[in-house]
Coordinates of N, CA and C in Angstrom, one line a residue:
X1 N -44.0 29.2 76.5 CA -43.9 27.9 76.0 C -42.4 27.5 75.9
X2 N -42.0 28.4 75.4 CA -40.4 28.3 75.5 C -40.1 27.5 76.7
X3 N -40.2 28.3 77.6 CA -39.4 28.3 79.1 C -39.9 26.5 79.5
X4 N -41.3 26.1 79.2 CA -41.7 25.1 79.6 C -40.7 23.8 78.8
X5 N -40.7 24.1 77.3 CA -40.2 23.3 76.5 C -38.6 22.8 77.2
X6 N -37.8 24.3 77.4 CA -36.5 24.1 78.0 C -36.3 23.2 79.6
X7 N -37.7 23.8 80.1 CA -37.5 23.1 81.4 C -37.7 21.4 81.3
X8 N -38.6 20.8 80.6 CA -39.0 19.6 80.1 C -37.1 19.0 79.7
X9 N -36.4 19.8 78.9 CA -35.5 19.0 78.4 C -34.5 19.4 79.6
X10 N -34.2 19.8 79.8 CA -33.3 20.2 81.6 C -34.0 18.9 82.3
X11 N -35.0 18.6 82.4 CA -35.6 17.2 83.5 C -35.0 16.0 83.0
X12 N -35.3 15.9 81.3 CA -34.6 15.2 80.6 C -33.5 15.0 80.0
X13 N -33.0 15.4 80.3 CA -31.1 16.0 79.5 C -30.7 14.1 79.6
X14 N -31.0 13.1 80.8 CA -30.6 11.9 80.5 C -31.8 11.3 80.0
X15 N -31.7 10.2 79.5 CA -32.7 9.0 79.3 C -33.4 8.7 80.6
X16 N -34.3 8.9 80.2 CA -35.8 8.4 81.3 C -36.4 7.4 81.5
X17 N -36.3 6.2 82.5 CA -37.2 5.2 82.5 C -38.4 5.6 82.6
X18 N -39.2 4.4 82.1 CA -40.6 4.5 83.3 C -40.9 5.0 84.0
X19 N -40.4 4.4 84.9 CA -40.9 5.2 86.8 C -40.6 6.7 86.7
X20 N -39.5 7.3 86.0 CA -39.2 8.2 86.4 C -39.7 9.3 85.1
X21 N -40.4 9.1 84.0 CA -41.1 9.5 83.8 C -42.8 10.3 84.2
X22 N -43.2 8.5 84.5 CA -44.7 8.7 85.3 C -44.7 9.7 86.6
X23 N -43.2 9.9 87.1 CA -43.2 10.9 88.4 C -42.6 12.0 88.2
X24 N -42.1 12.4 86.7 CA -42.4 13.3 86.6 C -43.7 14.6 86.9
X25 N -42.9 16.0 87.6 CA -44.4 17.1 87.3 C -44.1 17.9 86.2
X26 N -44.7 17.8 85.5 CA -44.9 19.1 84.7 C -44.4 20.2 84.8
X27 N -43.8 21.2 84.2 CA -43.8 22.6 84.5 C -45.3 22.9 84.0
X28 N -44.9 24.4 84.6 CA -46.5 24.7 84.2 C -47.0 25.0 82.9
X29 N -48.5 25.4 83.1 CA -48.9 25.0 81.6 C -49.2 23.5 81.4
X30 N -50.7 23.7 80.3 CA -51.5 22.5 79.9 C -50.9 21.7 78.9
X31 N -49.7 21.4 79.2 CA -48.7 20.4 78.0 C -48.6 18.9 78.8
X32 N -48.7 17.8 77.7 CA -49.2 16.5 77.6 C -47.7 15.9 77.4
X33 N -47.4 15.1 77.5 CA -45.5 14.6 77.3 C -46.1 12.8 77.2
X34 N -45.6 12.8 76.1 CA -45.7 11.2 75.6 C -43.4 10.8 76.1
X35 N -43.5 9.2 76.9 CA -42.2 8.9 76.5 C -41.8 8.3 75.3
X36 N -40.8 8.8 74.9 CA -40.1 8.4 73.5 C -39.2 8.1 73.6
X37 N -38.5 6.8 73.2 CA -37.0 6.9 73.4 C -36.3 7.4 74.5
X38 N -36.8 7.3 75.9 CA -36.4 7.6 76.8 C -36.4 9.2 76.6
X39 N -37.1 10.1 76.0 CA -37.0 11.3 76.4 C -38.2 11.7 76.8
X40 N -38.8 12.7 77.5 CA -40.4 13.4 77.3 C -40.5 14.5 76.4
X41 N -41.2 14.0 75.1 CA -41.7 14.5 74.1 C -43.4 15.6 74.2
X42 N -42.9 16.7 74.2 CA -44.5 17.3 74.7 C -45.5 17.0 73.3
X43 N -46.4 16.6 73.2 CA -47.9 16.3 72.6 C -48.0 17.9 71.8
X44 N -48.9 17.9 70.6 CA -49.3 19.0 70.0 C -50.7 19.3 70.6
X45 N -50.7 20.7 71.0 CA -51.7 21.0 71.5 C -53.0 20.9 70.8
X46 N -54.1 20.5 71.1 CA -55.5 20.2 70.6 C -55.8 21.8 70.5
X47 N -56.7 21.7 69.0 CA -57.0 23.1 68.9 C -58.8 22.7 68.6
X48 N -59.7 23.3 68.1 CA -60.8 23.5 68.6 C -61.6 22.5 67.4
X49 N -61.1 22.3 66.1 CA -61.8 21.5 65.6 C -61.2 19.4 66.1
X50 N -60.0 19.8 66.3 CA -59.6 18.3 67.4 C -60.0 17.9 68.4
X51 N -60.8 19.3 69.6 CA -61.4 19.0 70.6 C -63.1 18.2 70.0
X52 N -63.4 19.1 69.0 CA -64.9 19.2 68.9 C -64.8 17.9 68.5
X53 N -63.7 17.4 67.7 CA -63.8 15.6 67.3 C -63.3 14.8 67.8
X54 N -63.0 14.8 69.1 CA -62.6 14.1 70.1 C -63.8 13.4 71.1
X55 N -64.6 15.0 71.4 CA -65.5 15.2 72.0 C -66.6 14.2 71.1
X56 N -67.0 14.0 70.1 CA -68.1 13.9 69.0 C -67.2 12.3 69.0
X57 N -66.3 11.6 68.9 CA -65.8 10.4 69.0 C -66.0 9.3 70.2
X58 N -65.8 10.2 71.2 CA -66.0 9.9 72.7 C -67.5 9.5 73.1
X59 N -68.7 10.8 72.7 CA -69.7 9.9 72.7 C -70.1 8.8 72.1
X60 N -69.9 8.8 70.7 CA -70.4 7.6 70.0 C -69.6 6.3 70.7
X61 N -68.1 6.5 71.0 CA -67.5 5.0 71.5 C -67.8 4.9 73.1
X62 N -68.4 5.7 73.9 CA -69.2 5.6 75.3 C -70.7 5.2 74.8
X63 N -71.1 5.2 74.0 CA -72.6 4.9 73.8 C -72.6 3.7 73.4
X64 N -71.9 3.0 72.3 CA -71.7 1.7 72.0 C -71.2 1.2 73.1
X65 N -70.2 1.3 74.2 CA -69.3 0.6 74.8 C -70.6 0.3 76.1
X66 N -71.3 1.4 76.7 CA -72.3 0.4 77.3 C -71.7 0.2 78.7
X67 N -71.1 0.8 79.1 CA -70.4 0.3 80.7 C -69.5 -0.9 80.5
X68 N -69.5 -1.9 79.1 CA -68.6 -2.8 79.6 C -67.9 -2.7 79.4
X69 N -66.6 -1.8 79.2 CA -65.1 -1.5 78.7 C -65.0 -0.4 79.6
X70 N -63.3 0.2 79.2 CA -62.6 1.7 79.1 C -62.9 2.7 78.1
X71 N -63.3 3.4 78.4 CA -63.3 4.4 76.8 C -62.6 5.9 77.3
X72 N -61.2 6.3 76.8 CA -60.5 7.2 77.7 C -59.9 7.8 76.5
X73 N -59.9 9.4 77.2 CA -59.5 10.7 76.4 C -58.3 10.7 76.9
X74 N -57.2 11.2 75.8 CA -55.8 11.2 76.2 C -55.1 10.1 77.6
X75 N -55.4 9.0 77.8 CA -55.0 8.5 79.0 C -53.5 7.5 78.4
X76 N -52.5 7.8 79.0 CA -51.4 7.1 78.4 C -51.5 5.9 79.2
X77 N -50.6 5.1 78.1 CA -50.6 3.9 77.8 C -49.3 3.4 78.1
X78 N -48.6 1.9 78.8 CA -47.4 1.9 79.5 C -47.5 0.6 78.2
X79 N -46.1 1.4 76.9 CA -46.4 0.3 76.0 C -44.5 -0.2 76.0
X80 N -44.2 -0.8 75.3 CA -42.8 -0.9 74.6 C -42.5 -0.6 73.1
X81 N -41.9 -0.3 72.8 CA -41.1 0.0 71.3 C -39.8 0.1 71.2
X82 N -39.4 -0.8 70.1 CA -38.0 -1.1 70.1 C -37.2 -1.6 71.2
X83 N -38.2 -2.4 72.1 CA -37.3 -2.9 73.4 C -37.2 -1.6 74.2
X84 N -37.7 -0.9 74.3 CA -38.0 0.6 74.9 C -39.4 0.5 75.7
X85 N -39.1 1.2 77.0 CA -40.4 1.6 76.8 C -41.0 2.5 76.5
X86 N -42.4 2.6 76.0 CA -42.8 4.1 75.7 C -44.3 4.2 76.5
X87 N -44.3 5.6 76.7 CA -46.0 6.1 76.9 C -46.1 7.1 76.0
X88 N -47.3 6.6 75.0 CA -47.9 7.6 73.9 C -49.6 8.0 74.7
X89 N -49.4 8.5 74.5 CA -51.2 9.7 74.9 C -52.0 9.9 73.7
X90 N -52.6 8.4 73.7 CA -53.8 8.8 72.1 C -54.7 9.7 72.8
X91 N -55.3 10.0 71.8 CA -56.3 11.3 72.0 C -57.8 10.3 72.5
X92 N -57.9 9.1 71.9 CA -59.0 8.2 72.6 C -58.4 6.9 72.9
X93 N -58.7 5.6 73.5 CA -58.9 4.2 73.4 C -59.7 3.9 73.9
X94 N -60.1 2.8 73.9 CA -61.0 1.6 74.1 C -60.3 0.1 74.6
X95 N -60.4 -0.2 75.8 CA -59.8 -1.5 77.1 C -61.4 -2.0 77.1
X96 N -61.7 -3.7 76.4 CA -62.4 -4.6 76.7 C -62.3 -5.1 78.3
X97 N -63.8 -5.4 79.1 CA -63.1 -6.0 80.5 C -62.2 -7.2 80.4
X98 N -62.4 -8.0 79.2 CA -62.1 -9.2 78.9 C -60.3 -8.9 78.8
X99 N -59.9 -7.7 78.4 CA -58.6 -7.2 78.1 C -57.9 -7.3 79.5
X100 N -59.1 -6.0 80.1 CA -58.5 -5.8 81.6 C -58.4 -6.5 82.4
X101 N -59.5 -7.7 82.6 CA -59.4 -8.8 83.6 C -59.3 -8.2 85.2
X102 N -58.7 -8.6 85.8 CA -58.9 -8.5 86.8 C -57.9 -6.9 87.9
X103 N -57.7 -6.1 86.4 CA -57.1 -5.2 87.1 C -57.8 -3.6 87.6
X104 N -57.2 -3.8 88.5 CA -58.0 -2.8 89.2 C -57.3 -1.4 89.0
X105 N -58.2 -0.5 87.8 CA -57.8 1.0 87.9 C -57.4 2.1 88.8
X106 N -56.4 2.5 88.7 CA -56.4 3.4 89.6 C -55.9 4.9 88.5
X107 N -55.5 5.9 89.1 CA -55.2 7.3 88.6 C -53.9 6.8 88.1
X108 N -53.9 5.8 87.2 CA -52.4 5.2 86.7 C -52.3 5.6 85.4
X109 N -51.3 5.6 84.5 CA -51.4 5.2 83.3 C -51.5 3.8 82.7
X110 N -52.5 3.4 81.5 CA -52.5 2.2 81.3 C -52.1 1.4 81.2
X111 N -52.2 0.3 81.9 CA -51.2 -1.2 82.5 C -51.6 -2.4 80.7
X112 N -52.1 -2.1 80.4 CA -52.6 -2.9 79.2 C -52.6 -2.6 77.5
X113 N -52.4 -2.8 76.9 CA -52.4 -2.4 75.3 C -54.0 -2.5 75.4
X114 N -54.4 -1.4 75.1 CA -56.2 -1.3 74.3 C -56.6 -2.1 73.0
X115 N -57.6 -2.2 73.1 CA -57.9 -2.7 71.7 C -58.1 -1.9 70.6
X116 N -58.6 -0.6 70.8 CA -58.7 0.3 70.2 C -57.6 2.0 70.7
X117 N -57.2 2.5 69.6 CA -56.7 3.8 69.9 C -57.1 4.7 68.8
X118 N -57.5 5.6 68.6 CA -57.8 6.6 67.9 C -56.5 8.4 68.0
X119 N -55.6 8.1 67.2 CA -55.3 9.6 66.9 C -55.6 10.3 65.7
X120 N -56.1 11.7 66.0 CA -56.4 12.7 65.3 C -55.4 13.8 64.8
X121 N -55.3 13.3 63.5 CA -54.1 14.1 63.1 C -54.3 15.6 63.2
X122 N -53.4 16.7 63.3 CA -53.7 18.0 63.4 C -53.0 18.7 62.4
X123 N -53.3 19.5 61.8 CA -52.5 20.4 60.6 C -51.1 20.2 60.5
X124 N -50.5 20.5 61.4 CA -49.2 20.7 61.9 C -47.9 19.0 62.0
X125 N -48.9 18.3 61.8 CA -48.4 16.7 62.0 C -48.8 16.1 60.4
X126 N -47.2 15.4 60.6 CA -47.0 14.7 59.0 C -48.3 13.3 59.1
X127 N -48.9 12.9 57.5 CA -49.4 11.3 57.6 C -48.4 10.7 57.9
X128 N -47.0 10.8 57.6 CA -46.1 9.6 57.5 C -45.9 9.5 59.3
X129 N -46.0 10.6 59.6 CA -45.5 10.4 61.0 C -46.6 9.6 61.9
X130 N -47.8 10.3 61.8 CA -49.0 9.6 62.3 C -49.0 7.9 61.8
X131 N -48.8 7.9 60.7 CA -48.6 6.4 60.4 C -47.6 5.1 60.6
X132 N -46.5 6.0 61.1 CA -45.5 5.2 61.8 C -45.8 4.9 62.9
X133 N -47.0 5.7 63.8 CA -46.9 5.8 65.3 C -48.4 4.8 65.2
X134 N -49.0 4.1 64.4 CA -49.9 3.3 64.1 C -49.1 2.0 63.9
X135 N -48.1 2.2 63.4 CA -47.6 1.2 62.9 C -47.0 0.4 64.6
X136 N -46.4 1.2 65.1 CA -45.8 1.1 66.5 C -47.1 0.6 67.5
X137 N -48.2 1.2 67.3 CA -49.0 0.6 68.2 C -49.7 -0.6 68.1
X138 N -49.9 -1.5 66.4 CA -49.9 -2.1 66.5 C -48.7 -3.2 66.6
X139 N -47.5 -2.8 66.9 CA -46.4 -3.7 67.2 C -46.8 -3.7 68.6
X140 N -47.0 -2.8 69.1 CA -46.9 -3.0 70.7 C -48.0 -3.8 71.7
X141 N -49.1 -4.0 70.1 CA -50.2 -5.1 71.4 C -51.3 -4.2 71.1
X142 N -51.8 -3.4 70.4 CA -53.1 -2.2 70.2 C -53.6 -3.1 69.1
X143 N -54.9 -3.4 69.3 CA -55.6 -4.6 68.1 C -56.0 -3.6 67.0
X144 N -56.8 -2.5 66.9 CA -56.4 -1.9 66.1 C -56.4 -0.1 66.5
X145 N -56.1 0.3 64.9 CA -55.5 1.9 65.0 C -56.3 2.1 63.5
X146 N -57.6 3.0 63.8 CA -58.0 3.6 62.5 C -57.2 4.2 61.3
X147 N -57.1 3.7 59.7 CA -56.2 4.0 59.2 C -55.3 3.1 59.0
X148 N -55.1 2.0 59.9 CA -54.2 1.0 59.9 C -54.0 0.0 58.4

């Protein structure tokens, strides 16, 4: 993990746009990188009661949603903050078609603020911090963030 972490900040040692984030590859290993402040930030790994309530969250917002929305596990989001831009990787959201309109999905990250995001705090992660990063998504166009 080490080696992955060092390699991540060696890719990043400058400020990262956009573009040159999303084209980022990974080193190896199942590590998730939200942009922050122009850096790549790796994500805290999901451990087994985060999956089981991810999983258990997912169906109920696929069962209500009915085919007519997005309902997406970790799928980042192309947002701004502080005149920045950022990609954060909620662990769920929810995209009305009414949101999406006429855009056509592809293997992208998300072109639109969701109306819904759901993060699952993990042992390891402060409220204050989880709450700031609620606070940010509702600045950035996210209608809402459970907790909010």
């Amino acid at each position: 993990m080490f080696t992955t972490l060092y390699t991540m900040t060696l890719i990043s040692s400058k400020s990262l746009t956009l573009p040159e984030f999303l084209s980022l590859t990974p080193p190896d290993g199942d590590i998730t990188y939200e942009l922050v402040d122009g850096e790549a930030i790796p994500k805290m790994s999901p451990k087994f009661f985060h999956s089981r309530l991810t999983g258990a969250l997912f169906l109920l917002l696929d069962r209500w949603n009915q085919g007519r929305g997005e309902v997406g596990i970790e799928w980042a989001i192309v947002l701004s903050k502080n005149d920045r831009d950022w990609c954060p990787v909620p662990d769920l959201l929810y995209i009305s078609p009414e949101r999406l309109g006429d855009i056509t999905l592809t293997d992208e990250a998300c072109p639109v603020p969701p109306e819904l995001v759901i993060e699952i705090i993990s042992p390891e992660q402060s409220f204050s911090s989880l709450s700031e990063k609620a606070v940010d998504y509702l600045k950035a166009g996210v209608s809402r963030v459970p907790g909010d």
